[in-house]
XYZ file of C-alpha atoms in Angstrom:
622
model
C -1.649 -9.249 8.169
C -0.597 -8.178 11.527
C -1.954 -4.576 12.793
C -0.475 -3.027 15.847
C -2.276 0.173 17.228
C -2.439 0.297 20.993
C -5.654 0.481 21.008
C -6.493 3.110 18.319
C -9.622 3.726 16.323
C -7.608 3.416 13.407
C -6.047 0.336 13.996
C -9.545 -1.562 15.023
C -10.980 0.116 11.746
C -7.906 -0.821 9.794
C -8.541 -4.351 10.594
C -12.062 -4.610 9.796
C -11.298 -3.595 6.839
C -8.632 -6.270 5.777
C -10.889 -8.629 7.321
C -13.783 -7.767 5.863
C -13.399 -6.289 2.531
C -9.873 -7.987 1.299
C -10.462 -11.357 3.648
C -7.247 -11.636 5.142
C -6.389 -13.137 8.475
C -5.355 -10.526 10.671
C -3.565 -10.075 13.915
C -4.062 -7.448 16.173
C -1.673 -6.288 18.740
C -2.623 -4.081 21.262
C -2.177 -2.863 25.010
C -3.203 -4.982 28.015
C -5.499 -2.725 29.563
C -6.518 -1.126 25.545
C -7.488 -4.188 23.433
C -10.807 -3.168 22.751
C -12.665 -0.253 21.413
C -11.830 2.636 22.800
C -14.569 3.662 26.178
C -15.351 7.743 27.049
C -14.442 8.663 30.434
C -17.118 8.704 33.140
C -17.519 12.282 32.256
C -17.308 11.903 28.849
C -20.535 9.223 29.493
C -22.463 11.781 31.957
C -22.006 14.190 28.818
C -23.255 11.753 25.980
C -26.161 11.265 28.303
C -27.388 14.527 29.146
C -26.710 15.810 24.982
C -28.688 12.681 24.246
C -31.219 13.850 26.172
C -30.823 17.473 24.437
C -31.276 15.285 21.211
C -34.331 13.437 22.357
C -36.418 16.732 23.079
C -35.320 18.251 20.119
C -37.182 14.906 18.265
C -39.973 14.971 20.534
C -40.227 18.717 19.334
C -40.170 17.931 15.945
C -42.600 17.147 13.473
C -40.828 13.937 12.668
C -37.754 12.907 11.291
C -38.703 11.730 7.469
C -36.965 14.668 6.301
C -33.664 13.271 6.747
C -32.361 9.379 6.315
C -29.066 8.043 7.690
C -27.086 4.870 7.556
C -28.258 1.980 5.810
C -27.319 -1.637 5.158
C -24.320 -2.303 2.961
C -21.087 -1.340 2.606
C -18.244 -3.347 4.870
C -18.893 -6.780 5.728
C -17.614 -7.738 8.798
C -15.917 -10.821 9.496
C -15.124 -12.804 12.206
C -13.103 -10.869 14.725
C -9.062 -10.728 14.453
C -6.750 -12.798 16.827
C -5.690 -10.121 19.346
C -2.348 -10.129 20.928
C -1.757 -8.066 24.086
C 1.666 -6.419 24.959
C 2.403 -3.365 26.681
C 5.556 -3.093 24.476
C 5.685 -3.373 20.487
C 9.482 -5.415 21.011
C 11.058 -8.422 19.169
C 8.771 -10.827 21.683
C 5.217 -9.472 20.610
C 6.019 -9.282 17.033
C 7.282 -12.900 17.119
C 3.948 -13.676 19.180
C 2.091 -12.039 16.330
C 3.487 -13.882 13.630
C 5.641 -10.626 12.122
C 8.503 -12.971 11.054
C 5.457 -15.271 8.322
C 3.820 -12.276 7.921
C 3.204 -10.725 4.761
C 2.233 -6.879 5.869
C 2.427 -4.842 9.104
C 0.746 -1.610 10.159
C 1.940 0.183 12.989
C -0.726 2.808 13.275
C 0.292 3.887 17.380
C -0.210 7.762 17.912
C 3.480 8.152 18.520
C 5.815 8.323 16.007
C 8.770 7.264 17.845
C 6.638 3.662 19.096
C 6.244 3.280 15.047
C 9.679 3.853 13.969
C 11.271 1.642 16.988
C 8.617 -1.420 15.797
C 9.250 -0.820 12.429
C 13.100 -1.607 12.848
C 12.827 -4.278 14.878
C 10.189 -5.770 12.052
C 12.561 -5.196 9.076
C 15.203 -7.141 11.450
C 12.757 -10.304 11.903
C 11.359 -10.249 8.448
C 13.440 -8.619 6.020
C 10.803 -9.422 3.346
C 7.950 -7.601 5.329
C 5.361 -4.913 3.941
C 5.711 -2.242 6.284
C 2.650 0.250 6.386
C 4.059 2.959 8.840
C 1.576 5.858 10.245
C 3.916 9.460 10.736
C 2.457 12.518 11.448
C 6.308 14.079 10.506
C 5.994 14.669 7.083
C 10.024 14.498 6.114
C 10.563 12.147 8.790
C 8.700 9.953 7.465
C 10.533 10.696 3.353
C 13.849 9.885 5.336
C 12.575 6.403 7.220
C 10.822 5.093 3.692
C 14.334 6.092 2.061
C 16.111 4.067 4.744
C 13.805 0.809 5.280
C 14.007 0.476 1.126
C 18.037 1.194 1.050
C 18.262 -1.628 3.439
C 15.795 -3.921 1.282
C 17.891 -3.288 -1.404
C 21.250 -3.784 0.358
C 20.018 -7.340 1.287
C 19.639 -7.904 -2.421
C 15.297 -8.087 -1.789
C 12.519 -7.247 -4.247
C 11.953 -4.100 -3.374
C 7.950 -4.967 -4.609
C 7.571 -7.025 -2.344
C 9.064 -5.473 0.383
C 7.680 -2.060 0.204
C 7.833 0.875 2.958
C 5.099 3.155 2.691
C 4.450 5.791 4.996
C 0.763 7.546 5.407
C -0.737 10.064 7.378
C -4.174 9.790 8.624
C -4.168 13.569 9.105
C -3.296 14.131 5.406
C -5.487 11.885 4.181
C -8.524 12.962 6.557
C -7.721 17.365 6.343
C -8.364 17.479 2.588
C -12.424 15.769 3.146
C -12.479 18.050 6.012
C -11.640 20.968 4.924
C -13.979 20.422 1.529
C -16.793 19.598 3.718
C -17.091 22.882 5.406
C -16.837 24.813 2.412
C -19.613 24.801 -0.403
C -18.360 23.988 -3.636
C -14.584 23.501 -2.778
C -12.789 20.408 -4.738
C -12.160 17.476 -3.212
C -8.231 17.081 -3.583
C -5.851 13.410 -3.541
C -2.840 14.731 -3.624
C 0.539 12.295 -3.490
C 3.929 12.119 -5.427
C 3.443 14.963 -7.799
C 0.222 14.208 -9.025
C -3.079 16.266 -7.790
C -6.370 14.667 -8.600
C -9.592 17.049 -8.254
C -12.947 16.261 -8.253
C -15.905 18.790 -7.884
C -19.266 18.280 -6.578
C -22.156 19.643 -8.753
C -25.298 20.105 -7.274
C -28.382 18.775 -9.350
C -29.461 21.294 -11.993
C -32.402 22.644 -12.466
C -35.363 21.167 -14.809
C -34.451 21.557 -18.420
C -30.650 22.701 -17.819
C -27.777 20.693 -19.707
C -25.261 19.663 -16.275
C -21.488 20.462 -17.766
C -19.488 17.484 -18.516
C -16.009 16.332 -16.900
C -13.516 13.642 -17.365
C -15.085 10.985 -15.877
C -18.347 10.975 -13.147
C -17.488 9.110 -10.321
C -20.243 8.741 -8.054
C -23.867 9.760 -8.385
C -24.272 11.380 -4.868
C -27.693 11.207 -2.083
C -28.431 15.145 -3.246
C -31.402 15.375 -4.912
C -33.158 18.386 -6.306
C -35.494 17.939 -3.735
C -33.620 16.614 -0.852
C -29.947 19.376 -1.360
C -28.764 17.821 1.493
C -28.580 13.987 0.662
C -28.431 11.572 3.005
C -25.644 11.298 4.956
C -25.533 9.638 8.697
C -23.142 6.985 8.657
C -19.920 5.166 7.253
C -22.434 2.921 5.820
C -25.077 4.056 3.657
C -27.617 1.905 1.595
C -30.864 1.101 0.693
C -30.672 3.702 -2.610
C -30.227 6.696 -0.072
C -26.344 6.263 -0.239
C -24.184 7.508 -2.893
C -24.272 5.650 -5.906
C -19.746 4.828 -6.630
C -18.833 4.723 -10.517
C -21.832 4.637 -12.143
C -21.543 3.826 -15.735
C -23.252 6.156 -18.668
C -26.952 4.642 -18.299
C -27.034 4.633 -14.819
C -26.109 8.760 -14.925
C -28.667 9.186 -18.054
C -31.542 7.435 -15.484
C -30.668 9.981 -12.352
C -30.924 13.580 -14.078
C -32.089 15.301 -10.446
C -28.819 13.382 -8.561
C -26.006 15.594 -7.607
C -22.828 14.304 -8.863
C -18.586 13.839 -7.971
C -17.005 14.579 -11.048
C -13.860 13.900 -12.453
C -12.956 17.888 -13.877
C -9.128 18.431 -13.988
C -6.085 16.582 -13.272
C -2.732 17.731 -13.522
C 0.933 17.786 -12.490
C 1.560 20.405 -9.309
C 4.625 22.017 -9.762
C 7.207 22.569 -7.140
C 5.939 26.265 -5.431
C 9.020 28.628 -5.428
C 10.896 28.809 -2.009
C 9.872 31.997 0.022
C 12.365 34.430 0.568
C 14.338 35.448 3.570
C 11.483 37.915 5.066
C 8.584 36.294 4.001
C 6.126 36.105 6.432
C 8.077 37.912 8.512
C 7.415 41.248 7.628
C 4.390 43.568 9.009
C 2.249 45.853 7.193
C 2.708 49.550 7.787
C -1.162 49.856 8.438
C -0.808 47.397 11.472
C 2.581 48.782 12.371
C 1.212 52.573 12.301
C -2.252 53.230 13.217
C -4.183 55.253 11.201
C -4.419 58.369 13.048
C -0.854 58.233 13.597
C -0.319 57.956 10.251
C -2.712 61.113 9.261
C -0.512 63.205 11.616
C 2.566 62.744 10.037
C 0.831 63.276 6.825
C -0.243 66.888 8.268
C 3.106 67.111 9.583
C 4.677 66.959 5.823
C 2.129 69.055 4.677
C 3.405 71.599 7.058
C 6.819 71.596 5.956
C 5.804 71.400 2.287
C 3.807 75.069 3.081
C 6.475 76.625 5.353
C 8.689 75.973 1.986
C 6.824 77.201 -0.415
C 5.765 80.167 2.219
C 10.038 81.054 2.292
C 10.675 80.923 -1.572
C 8.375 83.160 -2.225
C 9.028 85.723 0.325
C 12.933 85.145 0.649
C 13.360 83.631 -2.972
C 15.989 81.207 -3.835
C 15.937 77.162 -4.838
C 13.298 75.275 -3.373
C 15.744 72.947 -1.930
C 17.114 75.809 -0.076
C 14.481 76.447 1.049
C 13.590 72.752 2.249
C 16.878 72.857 3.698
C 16.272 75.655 5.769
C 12.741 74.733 7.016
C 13.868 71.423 8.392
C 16.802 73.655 10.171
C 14.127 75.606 12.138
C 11.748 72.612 12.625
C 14.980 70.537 14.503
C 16.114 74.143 15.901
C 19.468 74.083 14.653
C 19.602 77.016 12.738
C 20.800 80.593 13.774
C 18.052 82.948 15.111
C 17.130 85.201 12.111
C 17.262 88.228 14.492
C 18.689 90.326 11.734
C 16.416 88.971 8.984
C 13.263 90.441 7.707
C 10.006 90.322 9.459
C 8.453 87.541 6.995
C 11.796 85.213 7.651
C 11.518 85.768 12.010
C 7.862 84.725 11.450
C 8.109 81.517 9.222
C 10.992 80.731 11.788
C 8.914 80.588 14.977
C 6.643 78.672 12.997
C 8.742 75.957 11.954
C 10.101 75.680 15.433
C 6.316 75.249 16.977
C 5.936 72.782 14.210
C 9.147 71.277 15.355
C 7.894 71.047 18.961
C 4.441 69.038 17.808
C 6.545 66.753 15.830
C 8.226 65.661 19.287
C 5.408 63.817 20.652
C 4.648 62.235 16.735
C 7.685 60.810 16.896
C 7.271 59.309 20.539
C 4.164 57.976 19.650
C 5.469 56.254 16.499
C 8.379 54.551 18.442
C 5.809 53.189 21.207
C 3.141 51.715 18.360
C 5.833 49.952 16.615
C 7.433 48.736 19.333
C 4.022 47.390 20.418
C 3.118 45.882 17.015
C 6.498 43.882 17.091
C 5.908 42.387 20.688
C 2.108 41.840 20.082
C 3.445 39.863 16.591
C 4.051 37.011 17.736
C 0.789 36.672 19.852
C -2.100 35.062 18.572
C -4.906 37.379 17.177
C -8.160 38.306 17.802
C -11.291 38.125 15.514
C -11.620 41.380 14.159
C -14.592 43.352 14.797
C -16.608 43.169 11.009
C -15.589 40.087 10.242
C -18.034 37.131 7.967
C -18.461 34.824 5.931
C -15.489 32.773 7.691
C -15.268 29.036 8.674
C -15.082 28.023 12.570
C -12.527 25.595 13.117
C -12.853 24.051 16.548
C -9.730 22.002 17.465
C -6.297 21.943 16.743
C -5.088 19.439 17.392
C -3.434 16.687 14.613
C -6.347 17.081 12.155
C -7.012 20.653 13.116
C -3.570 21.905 12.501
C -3.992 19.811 9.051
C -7.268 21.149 8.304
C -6.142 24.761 9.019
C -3.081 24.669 6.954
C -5.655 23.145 4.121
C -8.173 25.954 4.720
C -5.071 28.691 4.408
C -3.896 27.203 1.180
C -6.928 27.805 -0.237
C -7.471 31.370 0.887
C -10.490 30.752 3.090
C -10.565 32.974 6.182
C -10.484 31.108 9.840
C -11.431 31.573 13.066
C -9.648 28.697 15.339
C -11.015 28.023 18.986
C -9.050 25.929 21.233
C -9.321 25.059 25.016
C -4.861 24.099 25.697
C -3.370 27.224 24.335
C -0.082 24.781 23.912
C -1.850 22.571 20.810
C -0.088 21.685 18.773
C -1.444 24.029 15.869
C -0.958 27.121 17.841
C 2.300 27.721 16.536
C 0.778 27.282 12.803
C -2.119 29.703 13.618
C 0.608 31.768 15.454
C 2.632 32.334 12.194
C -0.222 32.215 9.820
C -1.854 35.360 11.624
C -4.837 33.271 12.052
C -7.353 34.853 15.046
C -7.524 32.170 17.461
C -10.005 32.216 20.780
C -8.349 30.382 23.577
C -11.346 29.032 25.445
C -13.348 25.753 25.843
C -15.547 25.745 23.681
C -18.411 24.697 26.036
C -18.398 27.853 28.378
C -20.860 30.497 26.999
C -19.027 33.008 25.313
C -16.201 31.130 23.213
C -18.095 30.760 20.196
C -19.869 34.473 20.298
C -16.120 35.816 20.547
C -15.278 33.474 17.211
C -18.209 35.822 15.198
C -19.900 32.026 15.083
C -23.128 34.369 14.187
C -21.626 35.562 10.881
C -19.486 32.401 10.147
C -20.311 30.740 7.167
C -19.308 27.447 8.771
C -18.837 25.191 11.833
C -16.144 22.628 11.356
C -15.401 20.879 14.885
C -12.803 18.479 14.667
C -11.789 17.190 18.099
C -11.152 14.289 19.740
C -14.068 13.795 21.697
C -17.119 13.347 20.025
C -19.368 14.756 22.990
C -17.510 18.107 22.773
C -17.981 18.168 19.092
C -21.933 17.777 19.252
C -22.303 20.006 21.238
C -20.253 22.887 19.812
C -22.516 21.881 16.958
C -25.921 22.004 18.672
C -25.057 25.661 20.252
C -23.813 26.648 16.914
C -27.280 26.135 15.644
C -29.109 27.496 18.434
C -27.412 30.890 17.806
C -27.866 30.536 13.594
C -30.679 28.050 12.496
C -28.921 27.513 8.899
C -25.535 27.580 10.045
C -23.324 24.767 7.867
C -22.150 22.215 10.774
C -19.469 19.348 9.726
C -18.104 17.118 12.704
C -15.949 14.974 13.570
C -17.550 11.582 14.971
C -15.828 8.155 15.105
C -19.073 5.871 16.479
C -21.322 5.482 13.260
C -24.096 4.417 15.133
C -24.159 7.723 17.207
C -23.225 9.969 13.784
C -26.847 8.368 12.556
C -28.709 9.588 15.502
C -27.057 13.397 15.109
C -27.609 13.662 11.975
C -31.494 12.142 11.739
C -32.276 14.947 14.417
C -30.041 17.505 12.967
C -32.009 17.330 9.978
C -35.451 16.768 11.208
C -35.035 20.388 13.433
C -33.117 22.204 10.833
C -34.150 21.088 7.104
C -32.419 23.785 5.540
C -29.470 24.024 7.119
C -26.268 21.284 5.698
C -24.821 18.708 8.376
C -22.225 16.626 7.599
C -20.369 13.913 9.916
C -16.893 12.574 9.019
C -14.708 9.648 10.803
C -11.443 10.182 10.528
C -10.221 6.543 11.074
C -12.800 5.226 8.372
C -11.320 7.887 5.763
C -7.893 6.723 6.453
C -8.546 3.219 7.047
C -8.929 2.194 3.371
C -5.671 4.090 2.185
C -3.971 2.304 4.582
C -5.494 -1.359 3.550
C -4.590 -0.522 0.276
C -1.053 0.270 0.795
C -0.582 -3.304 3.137
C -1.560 -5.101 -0.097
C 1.502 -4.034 -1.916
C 0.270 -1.604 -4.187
C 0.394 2.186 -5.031
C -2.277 4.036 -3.344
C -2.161 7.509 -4.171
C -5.319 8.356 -2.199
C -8.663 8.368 -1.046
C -11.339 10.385 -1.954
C -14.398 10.750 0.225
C -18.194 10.364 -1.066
C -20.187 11.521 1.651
C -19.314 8.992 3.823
C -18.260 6.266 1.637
C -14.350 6.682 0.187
C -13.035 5.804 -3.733
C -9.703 4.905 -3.820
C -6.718 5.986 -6.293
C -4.152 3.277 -7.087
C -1.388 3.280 -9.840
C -1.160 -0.313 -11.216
C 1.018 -2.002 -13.495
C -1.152 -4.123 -15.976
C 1.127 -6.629 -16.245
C 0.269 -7.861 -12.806
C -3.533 -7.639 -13.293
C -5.215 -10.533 -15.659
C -8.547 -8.642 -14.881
C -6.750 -5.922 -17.572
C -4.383 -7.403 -19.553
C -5.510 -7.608 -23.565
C -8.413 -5.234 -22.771
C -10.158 -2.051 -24.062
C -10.837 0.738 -21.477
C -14.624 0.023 -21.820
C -14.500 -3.478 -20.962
C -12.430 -2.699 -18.035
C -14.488 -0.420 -16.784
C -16.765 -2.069 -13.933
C -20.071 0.280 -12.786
C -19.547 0.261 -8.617
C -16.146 -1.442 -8.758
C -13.370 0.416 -10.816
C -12.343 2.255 -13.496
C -9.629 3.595 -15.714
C -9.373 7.270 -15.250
C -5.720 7.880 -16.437
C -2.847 5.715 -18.161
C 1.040 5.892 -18.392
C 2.144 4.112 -21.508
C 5.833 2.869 -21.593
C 6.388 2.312 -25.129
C 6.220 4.810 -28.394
C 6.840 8.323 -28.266
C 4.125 9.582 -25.152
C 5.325 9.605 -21.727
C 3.959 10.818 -18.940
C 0.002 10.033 -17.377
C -3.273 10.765 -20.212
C -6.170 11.601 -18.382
C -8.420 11.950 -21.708
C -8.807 8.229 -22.589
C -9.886 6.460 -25.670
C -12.161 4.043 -24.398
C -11.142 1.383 -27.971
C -7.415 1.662 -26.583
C -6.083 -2.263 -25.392
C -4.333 -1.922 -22.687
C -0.947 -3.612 -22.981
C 1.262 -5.851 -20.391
C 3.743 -2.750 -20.458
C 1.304 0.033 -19.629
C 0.995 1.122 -16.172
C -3.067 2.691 -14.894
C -4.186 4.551 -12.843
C -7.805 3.642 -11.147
C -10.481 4.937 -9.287
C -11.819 2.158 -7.476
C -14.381 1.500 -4.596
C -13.074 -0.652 -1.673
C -14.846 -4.001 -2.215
C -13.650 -3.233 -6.067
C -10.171 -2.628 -5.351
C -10.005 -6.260 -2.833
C -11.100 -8.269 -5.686
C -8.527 -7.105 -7.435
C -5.729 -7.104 -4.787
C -7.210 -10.431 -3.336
C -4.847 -12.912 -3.000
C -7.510 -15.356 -2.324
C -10.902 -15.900 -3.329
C -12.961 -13.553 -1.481
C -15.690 -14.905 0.485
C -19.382 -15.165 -1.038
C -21.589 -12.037 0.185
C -25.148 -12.201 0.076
C-alpha cells in the first residue's frame, strides 16, 4: 500500500491505520522538508503554552478531575513505522521509488486537488491494475475522474474489481459527525450512492422505563444515567469507559443505565426536485420594505379608499368612477372643479394634499429597495433577539461542509471567521447565514455572534490552539454552554477534555479529529471494497461496507445469527439476487442462510472489518 500526502494528518493517520489494523506494508511518500508529523508554528507553540497554563489553573482550581475520564488503552495497534519516501514532486520517478508499479492500492490524500488528479494519471499509466483511493474536495469533479479512471480500466480489457477508482472526501465524511455533535439529539447520517443510513442516540432512560426498540443497536455508548456526558477524550478509549461497538442482545440486557446508537430507519433518498429559476434569489417584501414604510402606504390606501366613498355619496355615481376620479386629483391631472359644488372643490384639495404626501412615500420606497438589493449580496448580521442557535467557528473545508449540513437540517447559524475570502463565505453569502468577520480571539467576536444565547459552540478550524480557546472563552461567558472541537493530537484532546469536565460537570464537551474519522473510510476503500461510510461513536468510528458473499467464506452457508460477531460485525441489511425481491431489506430474519449470490451490507468496527478484508493473517494482539 503506498500513501502519498505531503505531509498531511490524514495521510500519517491513513497509514497507521493500514499498518496497524489491516497489517499491510505501507509506503509513505511525502515532502522533503514535511515527512513527519505536522509541528505548530513558533506562535502557534507560545499559544499552546500559555492556554496550557490557562488549563493548569483551571485544575489546580478544581476539586479534582474524577468527574470526567478520557482516553484509555485499546483501540489501534500500532505497528512498526512505514518506509517513507521523500519527493517534492508526486511524478513518474517517486511513484516508481515507492513501488506504485507492484503496488496493490494508492491514496493520494494531498490538500490539492489538482496534485491528486495529476498523480493519479500518472499511477493508472505505471500500473494499470492499481487501486486508486483519490481524496477531492470537488464533489462532481471527482463523479467525472472515477467515470474516467474506470472507462480506461475497462478499455484495457481489466477487472474493473480489482482495479477500482474511488473517490472520498474527508470533509463529507467528517461534516455529518460534526454537525450531529453540536446538536442534541440530531441523527447521525452515512450517506453514499442513494442509500441514507440513520442512527439516533438515546440517552439512558430513567429507572423503570421500557427504552424504544430499533433495527439493530450498534454500540452501547460511555453515557450513563449518572455520568450524561460519557467519557469521551480521545481517538482511543478503553478500560470499560469507552463505547462498547455491536454489542450482542445479552450484553444490552446487562447495561440498562448505558446510553445507546441505534439502528432506527433506513431508507432510499430520493432525488430532491431541481429549484426553479428564482429560487433563492428572491427577497421578502418585509426585508425589502420596512415596516413603517409599509404602514404608510397602508394609510395611504386607506385614504383613497375614504376620499371614494366620501365622493359617491355626495356626487353619486359607480364606485369605480369614483376611484377613477380620486386617483385623478391625488396625481393632479384632473380639471379644477371650479364650477362644481362645494363638497366636490373640497374632496379635491384633499386628494391633491394626499397626492403631495404620497411624493415622499414613494421616494422613500425606491431608496429602501434599492438598498435591500445592494445590501443582498452582503453577508448578514446576527439579528438582535436571536437564540437557541449553534456557533460555527471556521469556514474553511469542514466549516463550509458543516454549515451546508447544519442548513439542511434547518438549524439556525451564526458563522465567525477571521479571512473574509474563506472559502465558505460565498455559501454563507447565498444561504443568508449572519456571519461575524473577526478573529475569533479579539474580545468582542464571539459577544457579536449572541455566543451568550447560543445553544452551541462548534469550532472547527485548523489550528487546534485557536479552537481551545474559542472554547474556553465560550465557557467563561456561559458555564453550560455545549462546546464540540476540532482537535487532531489525541493526547492533547485528553487533557481538554479531563479539565473541561472537572470545571464544568454539567455542561457537554465533545472533541472530534477529523483525519481519524476519515482515515478508516479511506482504509476501507484501498482494500477493494464498498465502503459506504463511517459512522462515529464518540470517538471511535463503525464502518458501512456492501459485500458480496460470495467473496467472504466467513459468510457463505450461514444464518444471520451466526454471522453476527459482538464488537466485530454485523448484518444490518441484505440485497438478494435471486426470486422475486430486489432491492436492500433492512428488517432481517436472523434463520435466513445467506447464499453465494446475495450481496450484505455490514456494520463493522475497524479491527472487525481487517479480519475480514485481510489478505494475510493478521498479526497476534495481546
Amino acid at each position: 500500500m503506498v500513501v502519498c500526502g505531503g505531509g498531511e494528518a490524514l495521510a500519517h493517520r491513513l497509514a497507521a491505520e493500514l499498518r496497524g489494523v489491516y497489517g499491510e506494508q505501507v509506503v509513505l511518500v511525502v515532502p522533503p522538508a514535511g515527512g513527519g508529523e505536522r509541528s505548530p508554528s513558533p506562535t502557534g507553540r507560545a499559544r499552546t503554552t500559555a492556554l496550557l497554563g490557562r488549563i493548569t489553573a483551571v485544575v489546580s482550581r478544581t476539586a479534582g478531575n474524577g468527574n470526567g475520564s478520557g482516553a484509555g488503552g485499546g483501540g489501534e495497534a500500532e505497528g512498526p513505522v512505514p518506509r517513507t519516501v521523500e519527493a517534492a514532486e508526486i511524478g513518474d520517478d517517486a511513484l516508481i521509488d515507492a513501488g506504485v508499479p507492484q503496488a496493490g492500492a494508492l491514496a493520494l490524500v494531498h490538500d490539492d486537488d489538482e496534485t491528486n488528479i495529476r498523480a493519479a494519471l500518472a499511477a493508472r499509466r505505471l500500473n494499470p491494475r492499481l487501486r486508486l483511493v483519490i481524496r477531492l474536495y470537488n464533489r462532481k469533479l471527482g463523479q467525472h475522474l472515477e467515470e474516467l479512471l474506470d472507462q480506461a480500466a475497462a478499455v484495457a480489457g481489466l477487472d474493473t474489481t480489482d482495479a477500482t477508482v474511488t473517490v472520498l472526501s474527508d470533509a463529507d465524511t467528517a461534516a455529518p459527525a460534526l454537525a450531529a455533535t453540536a446538536v442534541a439529539g440530531t441523527s447521525k447520517v452515512v450517506h453514499a450512492d442513494g442509500l441514507l443510513l440513520r442512527a439516533v442516540e438515546r440517552t439512558p432512560p430513567e429507572p423503570g422505563d421500557v427504552a424504544p426498540r430499533g433495527l439493530a443497536t450498534l454500540a452501547l455508548l460511555s453515557a450513563t444515567a449518572n455520568d450524561p456526558a460519557g467519557a469521551e477524550g480521545s481517538d482511543e478509549t478503553g478500560g470499560g469507559a469507552g463505547p462498547r461497538l455491536l454489542p450482542d442482545d445479552d450484553a444490552v440486557a446487562a447495561a440498562p443505565g448505558r446510553g445507546a446508537l441505534v439502528l432506527e430507519a433506513v431508507s432510499y433518498s430520493g432525488s430532491a426536485p431541481p429549484p426553479g429559476f428564482l429560487a433563492g434569489r428572491g427577497v421578502p417584501l418585509r426585508q425589502l420594505f420596512s415596516r413603517r414604510l409599509r404602514w404608510s402606504v397602508a394609510g395611504f390606501a386607506a385614504a383613497v379608499l375614504g376620499l371614494a366613498i366620501a365622493s359617491i355619496v355626495t356626487a353619486g355615481g359607480s364606485p369605480l368612477h369614483a376611484t377613477y376620479l380620486t386617483l385623478l386629483d391625488l396625481f393632479s391631472i384632473n380639471d379644477p372643479a371650479t364650477e362644481g359644488p362645494m363638497s366636490r372643490q373640497i374632496l379635491q384639495l384633499l386628494a391633491g394634499l394626499i397626492g403631495l404626501l404620497l411624493l415622499p412615500i414613494l421616494f422613500a420606497a425606491v431608496l429602501e429597495a434599492l438598498g435591500t438589493f445592494r445590501t443582498a449580496s452582503s453577508l448578514r448580521r446576527p439579528p438582535r433577539g436571536l437564540s437557541g442557535h449553534v456557533v460555527l467557528l471556521g469556514l474553511g473545508k469542514i466549516g463550509t461542509r458543516v454549515l451546508a449540513r447544519l442548513r439542511e437540517l434547518d438549524i439556525p447559524v451564526v458563522c465567525v471567521e477571521a479571512d473574509p475570502e474563506a472559502r465558505g463565505i460565498s455559501l454563507a453569502r447565498r444561504l443568508r447565514v449572519p456571519t461575524v468577520i473577526g478573529d475569533v480571539t479579539e474580545e468582542g467576536v464571539l459577544e457579536a455572534a449572541k455566543i451568550h444565547r447560543a445553544h452551541a459552540l462548534l469550532a472547527v478550524t485548523s489550528a487546534d490552539t485557536i479552537n481551545l480557546e474559542a472554547a474556553l472563552y465560550a465557557r467563561s461567558v456561559r458555564p453550560d454552554l455545549r462546546v464540540a472541537l476540532r482537535l487532531y493530537d489525541d493526547a492533547f484532546a485528553t487533557a481538554v477534555y479531563r479539565t473541561l469536565r472537572a470545571a464544568h460537570p454539567g455542561a457537554l464537551t465533545r472533541s472530534r479529529s477529523v483525519s481519524t474519522l476519515a482515515a478508516p473510510a479511506f482504509a476501507g476503500a484501498m482494500m477493494g471494497r464498498q465502503i459506504l461510510g463511517a459512522l462515529p461513536v464518540e470517538r471511535s468510528v463503525l464502518l458501512f461496507a456492501a459485500l458480496d458473499v460470495s467473496l467472504q467464506p466467513q459468510l457463505t452457508g450461514r444464518t444471520v445469527a451466526e454471522v453476527f460477531r459482538p464488537g466485530a460485525w454485523r448484518v444490518v441489511a441484505l440485497e438478494r439476487s435471486s426470486g422475486t425481491e430486489s432491492g436492500l431489506e433492512w428488517d432481517l430474519d436472523p434463520q435466513y442462510v445467506l447464499r453465494p449470490q446475495d450481496r450484505v451490507v455490514l456494520a463493522a468496527t475497524r479491527q472487525g472489518l481487517a479480519e475480514l478484508l485481510a489478505r494475510r493473517p493478521l498479526p497476534a494482539r495481546p
